[in-house]
Structures are given as C-alpha cells and as structure tokens.
Short mmCIF file of C-alpha atoms in Angstrom, two decimals:
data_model
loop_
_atom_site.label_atom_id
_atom_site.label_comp_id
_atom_site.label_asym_id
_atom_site.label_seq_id
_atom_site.Cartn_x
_atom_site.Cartn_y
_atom_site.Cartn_z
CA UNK A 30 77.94 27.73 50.81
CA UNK A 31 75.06 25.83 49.73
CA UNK A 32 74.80 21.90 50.41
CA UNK A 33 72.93 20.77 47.37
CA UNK A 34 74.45 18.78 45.49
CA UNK A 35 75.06 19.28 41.67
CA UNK A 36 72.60 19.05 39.77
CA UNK A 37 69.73 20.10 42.23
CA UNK A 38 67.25 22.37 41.46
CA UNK A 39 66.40 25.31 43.43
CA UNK A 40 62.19 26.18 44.58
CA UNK A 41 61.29 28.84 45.42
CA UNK A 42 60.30 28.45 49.43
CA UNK A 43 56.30 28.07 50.00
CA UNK A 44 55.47 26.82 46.21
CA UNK A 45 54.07 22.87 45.81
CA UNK A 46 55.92 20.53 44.29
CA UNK A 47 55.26 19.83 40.33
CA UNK A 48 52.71 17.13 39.92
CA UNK A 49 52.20 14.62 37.21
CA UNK A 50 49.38 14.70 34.57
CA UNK A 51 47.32 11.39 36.68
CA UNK A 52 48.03 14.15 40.37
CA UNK A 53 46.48 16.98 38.53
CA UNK A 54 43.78 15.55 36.78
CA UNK A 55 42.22 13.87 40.40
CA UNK A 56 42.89 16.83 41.93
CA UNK A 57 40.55 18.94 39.24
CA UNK A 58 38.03 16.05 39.77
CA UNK A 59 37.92 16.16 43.79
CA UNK A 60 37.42 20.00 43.28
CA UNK A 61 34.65 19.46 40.83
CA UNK A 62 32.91 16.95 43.30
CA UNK A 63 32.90 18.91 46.65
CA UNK A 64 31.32 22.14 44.08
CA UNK A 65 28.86 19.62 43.37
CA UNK A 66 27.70 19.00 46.74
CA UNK A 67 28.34 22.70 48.08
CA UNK A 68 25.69 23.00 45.29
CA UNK A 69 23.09 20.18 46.07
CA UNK A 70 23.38 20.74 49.70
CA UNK A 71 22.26 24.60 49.08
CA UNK A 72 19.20 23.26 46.25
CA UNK A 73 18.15 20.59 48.96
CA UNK A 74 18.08 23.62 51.77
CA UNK A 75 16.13 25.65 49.81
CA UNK A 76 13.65 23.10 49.26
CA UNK A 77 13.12 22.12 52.67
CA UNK A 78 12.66 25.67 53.61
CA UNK A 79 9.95 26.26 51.15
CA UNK A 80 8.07 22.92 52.71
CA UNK A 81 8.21 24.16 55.96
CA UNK A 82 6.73 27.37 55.14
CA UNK A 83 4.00 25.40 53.24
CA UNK A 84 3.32 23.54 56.50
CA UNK A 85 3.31 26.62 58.85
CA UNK A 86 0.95 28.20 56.37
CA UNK A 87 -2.15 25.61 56.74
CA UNK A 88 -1.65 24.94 60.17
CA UNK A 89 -2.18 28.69 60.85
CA UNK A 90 -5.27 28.69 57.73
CA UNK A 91 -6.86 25.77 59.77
CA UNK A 92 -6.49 27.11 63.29
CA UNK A 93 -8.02 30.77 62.01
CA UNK A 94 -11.18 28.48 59.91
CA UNK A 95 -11.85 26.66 63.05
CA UNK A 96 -12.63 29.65 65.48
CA UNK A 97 -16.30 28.72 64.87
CA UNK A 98 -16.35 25.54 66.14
CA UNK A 99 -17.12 25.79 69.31
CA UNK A 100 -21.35 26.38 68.77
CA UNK A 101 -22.61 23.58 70.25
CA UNK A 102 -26.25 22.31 69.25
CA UNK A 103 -29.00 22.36 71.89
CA UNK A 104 -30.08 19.17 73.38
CA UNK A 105 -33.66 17.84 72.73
CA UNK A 106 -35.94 17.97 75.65
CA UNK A 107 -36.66 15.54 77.47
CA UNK A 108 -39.82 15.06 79.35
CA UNK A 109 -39.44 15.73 83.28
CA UNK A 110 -38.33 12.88 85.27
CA UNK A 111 -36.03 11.25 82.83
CA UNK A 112 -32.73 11.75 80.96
CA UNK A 113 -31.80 11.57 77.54
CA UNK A 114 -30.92 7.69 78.01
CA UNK A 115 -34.15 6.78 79.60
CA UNK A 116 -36.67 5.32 76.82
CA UNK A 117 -40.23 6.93 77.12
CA UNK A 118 -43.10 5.27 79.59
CA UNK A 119 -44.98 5.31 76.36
CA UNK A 120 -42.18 3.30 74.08
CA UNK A 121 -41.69 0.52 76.55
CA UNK A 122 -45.61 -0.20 76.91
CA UNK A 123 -45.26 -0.10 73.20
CA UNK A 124 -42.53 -2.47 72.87
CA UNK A 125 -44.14 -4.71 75.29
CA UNK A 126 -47.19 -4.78 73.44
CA UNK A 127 -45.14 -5.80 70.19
CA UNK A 128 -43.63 -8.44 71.99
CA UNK A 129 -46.82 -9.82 73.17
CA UNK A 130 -48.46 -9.96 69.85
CA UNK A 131 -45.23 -11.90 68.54
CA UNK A 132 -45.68 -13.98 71.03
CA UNK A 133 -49.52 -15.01 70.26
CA UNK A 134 -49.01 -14.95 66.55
CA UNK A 135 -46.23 -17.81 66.92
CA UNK A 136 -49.01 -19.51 69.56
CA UNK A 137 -51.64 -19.62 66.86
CA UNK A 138 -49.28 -20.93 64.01
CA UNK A 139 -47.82 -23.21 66.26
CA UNK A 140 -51.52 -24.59 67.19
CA UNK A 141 -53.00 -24.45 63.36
CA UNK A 142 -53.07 -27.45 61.95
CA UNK A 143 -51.36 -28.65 59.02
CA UNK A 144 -52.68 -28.25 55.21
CA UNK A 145 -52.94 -31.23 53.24
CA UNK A 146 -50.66 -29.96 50.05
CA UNK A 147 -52.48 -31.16 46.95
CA UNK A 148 -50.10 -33.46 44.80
CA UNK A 149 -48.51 -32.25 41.90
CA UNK A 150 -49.51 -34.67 39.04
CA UNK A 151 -47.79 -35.34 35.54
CA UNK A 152 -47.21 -37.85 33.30
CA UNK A 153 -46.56 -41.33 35.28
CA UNK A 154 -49.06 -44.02 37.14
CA UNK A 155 -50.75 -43.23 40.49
CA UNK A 156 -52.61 -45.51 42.98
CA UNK A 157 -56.45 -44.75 43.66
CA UNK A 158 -56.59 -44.14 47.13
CA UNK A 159 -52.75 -43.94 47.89
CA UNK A 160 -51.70 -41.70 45.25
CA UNK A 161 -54.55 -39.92 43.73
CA UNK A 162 -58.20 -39.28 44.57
CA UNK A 163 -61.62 -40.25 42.78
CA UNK A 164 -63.07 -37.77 41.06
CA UNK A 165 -63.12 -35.58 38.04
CA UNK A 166 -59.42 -34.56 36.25
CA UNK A 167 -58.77 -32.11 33.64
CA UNK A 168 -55.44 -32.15 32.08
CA UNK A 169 -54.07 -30.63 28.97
CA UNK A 170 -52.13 -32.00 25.93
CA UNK A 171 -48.84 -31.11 25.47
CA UNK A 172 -47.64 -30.05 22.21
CA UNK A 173 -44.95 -31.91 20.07
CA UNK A 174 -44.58 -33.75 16.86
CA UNK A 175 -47.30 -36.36 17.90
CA UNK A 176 -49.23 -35.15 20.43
CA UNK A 177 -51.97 -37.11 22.11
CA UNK A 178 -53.21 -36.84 25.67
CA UNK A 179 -54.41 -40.24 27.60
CA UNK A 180 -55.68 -40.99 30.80
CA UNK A 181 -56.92 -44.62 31.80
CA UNK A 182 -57.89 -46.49 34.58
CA UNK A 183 -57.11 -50.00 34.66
CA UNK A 184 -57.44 -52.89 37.19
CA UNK A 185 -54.72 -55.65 38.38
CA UNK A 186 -55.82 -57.66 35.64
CA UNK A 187 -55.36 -55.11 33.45
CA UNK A 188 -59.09 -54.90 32.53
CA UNK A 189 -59.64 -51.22 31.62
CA UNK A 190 -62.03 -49.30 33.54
CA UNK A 191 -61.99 -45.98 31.21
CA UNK A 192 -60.15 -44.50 29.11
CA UNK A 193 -60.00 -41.13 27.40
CA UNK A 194 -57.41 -38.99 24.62
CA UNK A 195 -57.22 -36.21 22.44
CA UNK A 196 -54.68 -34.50 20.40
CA UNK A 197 -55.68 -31.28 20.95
CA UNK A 198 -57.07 -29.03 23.75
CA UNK A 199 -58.38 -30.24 27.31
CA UNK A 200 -58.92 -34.26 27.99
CA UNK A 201 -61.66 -34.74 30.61
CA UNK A 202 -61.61 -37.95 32.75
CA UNK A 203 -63.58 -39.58 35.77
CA UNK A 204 -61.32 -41.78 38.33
CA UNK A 205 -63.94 -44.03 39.79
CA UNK A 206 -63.61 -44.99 43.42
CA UNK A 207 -62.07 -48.00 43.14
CA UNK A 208 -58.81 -48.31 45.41
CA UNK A 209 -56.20 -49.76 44.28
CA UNK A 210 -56.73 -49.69 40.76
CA UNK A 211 -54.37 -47.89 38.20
CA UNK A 212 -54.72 -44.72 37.21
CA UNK A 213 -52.27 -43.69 34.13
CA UNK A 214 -51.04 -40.47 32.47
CA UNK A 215 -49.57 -40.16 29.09
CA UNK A 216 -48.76 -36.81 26.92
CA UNK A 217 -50.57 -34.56 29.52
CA UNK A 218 -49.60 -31.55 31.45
CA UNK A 219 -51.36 -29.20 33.65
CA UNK A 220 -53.36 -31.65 36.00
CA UNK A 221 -55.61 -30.50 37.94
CA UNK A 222 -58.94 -31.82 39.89
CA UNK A 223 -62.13 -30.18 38.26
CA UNK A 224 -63.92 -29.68 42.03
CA UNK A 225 -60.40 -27.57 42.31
CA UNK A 226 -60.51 -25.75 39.45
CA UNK A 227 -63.56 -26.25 37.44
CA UNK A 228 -62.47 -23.29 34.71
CA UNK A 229 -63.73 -20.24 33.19
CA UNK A 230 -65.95 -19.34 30.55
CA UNK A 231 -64.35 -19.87 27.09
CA UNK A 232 -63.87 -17.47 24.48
CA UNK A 233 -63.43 -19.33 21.38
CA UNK A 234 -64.42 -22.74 21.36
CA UNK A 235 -61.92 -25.53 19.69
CA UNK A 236 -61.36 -28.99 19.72
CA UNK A 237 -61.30 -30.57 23.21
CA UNK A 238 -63.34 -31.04 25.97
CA UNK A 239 -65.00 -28.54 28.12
CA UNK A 240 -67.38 -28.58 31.00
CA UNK A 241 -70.95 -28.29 30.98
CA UNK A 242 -72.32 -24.65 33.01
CA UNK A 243 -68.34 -23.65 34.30
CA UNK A 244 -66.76 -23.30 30.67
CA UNK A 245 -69.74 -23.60 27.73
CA UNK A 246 -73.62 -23.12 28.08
CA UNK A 247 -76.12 -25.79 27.18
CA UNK A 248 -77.30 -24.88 23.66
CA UNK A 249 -76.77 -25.95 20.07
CA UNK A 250 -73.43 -26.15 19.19
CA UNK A 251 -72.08 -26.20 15.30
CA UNK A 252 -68.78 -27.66 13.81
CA UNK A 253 -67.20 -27.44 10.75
CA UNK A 254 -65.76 -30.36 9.73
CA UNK A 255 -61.67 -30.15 9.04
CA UNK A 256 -61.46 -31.83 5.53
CA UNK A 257 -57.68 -31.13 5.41
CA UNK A 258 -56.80 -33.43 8.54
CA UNK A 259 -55.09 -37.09 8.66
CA UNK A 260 -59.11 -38.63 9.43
CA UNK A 261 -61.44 -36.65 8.05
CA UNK A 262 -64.21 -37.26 10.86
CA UNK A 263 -65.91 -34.12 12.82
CA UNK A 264 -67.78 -35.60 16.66
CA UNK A 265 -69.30 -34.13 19.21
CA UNK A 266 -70.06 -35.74 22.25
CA UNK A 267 -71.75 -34.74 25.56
CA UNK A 268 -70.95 -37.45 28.22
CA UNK A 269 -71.87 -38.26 32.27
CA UNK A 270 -68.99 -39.77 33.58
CA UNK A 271 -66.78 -41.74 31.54
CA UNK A 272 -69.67 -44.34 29.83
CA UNK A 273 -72.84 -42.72 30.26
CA UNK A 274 -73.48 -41.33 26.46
CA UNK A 275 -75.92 -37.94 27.07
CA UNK A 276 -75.63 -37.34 22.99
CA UNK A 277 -73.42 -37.87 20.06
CA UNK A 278 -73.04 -36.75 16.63
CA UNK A 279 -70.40 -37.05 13.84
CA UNK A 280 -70.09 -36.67 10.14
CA UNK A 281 -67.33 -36.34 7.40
CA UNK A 282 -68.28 -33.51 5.67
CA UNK A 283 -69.91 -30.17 5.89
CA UNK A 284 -71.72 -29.05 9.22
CA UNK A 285 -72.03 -31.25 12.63
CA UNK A 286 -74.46 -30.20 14.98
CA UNK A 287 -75.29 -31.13 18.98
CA UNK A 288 -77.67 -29.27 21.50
CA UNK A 289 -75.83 -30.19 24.67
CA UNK A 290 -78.30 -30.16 27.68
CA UNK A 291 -78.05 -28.86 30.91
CA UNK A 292 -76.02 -31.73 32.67
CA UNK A 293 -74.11 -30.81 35.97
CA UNK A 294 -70.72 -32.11 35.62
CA UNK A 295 -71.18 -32.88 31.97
CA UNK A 296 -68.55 -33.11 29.32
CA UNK A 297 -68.71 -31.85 25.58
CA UNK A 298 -65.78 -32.72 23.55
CA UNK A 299 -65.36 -31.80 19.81
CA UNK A 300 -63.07 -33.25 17.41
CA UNK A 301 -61.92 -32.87 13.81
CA UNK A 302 -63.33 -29.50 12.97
CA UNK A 303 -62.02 -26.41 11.97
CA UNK A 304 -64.25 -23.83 13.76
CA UNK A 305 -67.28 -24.54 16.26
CA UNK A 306 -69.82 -21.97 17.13
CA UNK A 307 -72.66 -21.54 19.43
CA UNK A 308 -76.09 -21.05 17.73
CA UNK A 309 -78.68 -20.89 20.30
#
C-alpha cells in the first residue's frame, strides 16, 4: 500500500526534478561558459607551446653560430724587457721633452712684455697726449644723406689750430704736438695713423685726398670740373702739413690742372670734378 497521498505524482526513481524556465535557462548558460573556457584554455596552450619552441629554436641557432668564437687574436709584440702596460723608453723621453717645451713656451710669454694696443678711433673728441698721438691721420667719410668728414684741432680757448673736411673720399689731417689741445672727429670712419698705414697705390683717382709717393706719383694731374654739382668749383691742392700751401689750382669750368711735386708726406686733395687723370 502506497503512502502518498492523493493527488501525488509518481517519478520515475533516478530522473531530476522538472525545472522552471529561469532553472533551465542558467543552467544552458553555465554550460555555455565552462565550453568557453575548456576552449580558451586549449587556444592559450597551444600558443604557449608554439613560443617555447620559438625560444628553443634560437637558443640552439645561436649556440651552433658561435662555435667560432673562440679564435683569439695574437698579441702585439712587445719589445724585450717590458709588458704590454709598460710605455716605451722612447715615448716617455718624448713626453718629457713635450713637457719641457710647454714649460719654456709659457716662460717666454710670461716674460714678453706687453703690446701697447693702438686705440680704436671714431667719431668723438680725444686729448693730444692722453688720448691720441701727434702725427698724420687718415680717415674716411662715411656715406649718408649729407655726408661730410671733419677733423680739427682746437685749443682751450677754442682758437682753432687746423682744420680739414670733405664730402667725399679720404680726409687727410696733421695733429700737431701740442698736449692738451682738442682734437675732434665728425662724419668719419676708418681712422687710422698714416706712419701705420700709409696706403697703396690707387687705381682710379677721385675726389679726396691722397698721399704723395705711398698712393699717387708726383706728376701733372688733370680734373674735369663737375658742372652738375651743388658748387660748381673744381681744386686741387698739394699741401705740407696742415698750412704750408706746396700748390693750388681751381676753376669753374672745363679742365683744372696741378703738377704735384715730389713732397714726402705731402697731401693732394681734389674736389668738385668728375674724373681726374694723370698726364705725365
């Protein structure tokens, strides 16, 4: 006699219970996940076994390349007596001998006495016998809209001792020895003392001053006088010094001629024309 109670239905022994739709649905997706990873745990195995092969496959590549490695390449000779560390007998007498004629070379420049550095000059005022030396300066004019060149000398009482300008070319000047007196540079550049650099033979003569036997010739000297210019006046001058007149000779027209002499240290300066030429 069997103790269920009405209404009791009968399973079969050994079979699960029925599950609900929500049971059976998780229990598909649980099965679905461990596939997965049965299946990503075999890709990743696979993987890692093809790396390791990899690996095993150069080391055993570099071990069979590097059978020849063990030629080793003869030492240098060295001369009797001494190792491979030990400099020469001949190197350190050389090095010795360098060091000794270091040694003299800093003796010498350490006993030379010291070069007086020649001023730079430009444009500005400078004090005969403090800032500048007598004697014989060449400077040149600079170019602009109004360019003129002039170098004075003046005294404390501002009577002028010389004075000298152009607007083109070279301006020539003597500084007499007079210390103390003013010495003044306007619209120049390039200053330089003429027993420093007296100059070189010129070319093409043009307005400006040039020195007698260093840059021109004695000779006769021609201008043509420059009729389109502001004054229409051609000059040439030879001078001695800043007052002693050697020759002069001007006009304002045509053809100005000079023979400039043979004067050490003499000056020729030509203005206003439009070509000069040597004759003779």
């Amino acid at each position: 006699m069997s103790d269920n109670t009405p209404g009791d239905i009968q399973r079969p022994t050994g079979q699960p219970a029925p599950q609900s739709k929500a049971e059976a649905k998780r229990a598909a997706r649980e099965a679905k996940a461990v596939k997965k990873a049965n299946r990503n745990w075999f890709a990743r195995h696979k993987f890692l076994t093809f790396v390791g092969a990899v690996v095993v496959l150069i080391i055993v590549i570099s071990v069979a390349t590097s059978g020849g490695g063990d030629d080793k390449t003869p030492a240098a000779d060295t001369p009797a007596g001494t190792t491979a560390s030990e400099p020469a007998a001949d190197d350190v007498a050389a090095d010795d001998a360098k060091d000794e004629d270091a040694k003299d070379e800093d003796a010498s420049k350490k006993d030379a006495p010291a070069e007086d550095a020649e001023p730079e000059l430009s444009d500005g005022d400078y004090i005969v016998g403090t800032d500048i030396e007598p004697g014989q300066y060449r400077a040149h004019t600079t170019e602009g809209v109004i360019a003129l060149c002039t170098i004075s000398q003046t005294a404390d009482n501002d009577d002028v001792i010389g004075i000298n300008n152009g607007s083109e070319g070279d301006v020539i000047f003597t500084v007499t020895d007079k210390p103390g007196t003013d010495v003044s540079f306007s619209g120049c550049e390039d200053i330089v003392n003429t027993a420093d650099v007296p100059g070189e033979k010129v070319d093409t003569i043009k307005n400006g001053d040039y020195l007698v036997g260093p840059q021109i010739d004695p000779g006769k000297y021609v201008g043509t006088v420059d009729t389109d210019a502001i004054m229409v006046l051609g000059t040439i001058t030879q001078t001695k010094g800043n007052d002693d007149v050697i020759g002069i000779n001007n006009g304002d027209a045509g053809n100005v001629n000079l023979t400039v002499k043979d004067v050490e240290g003499s000056v020729v300066s030509f203005d206003g024309f439009k070509e000069i030429k040597k004759v003779s």
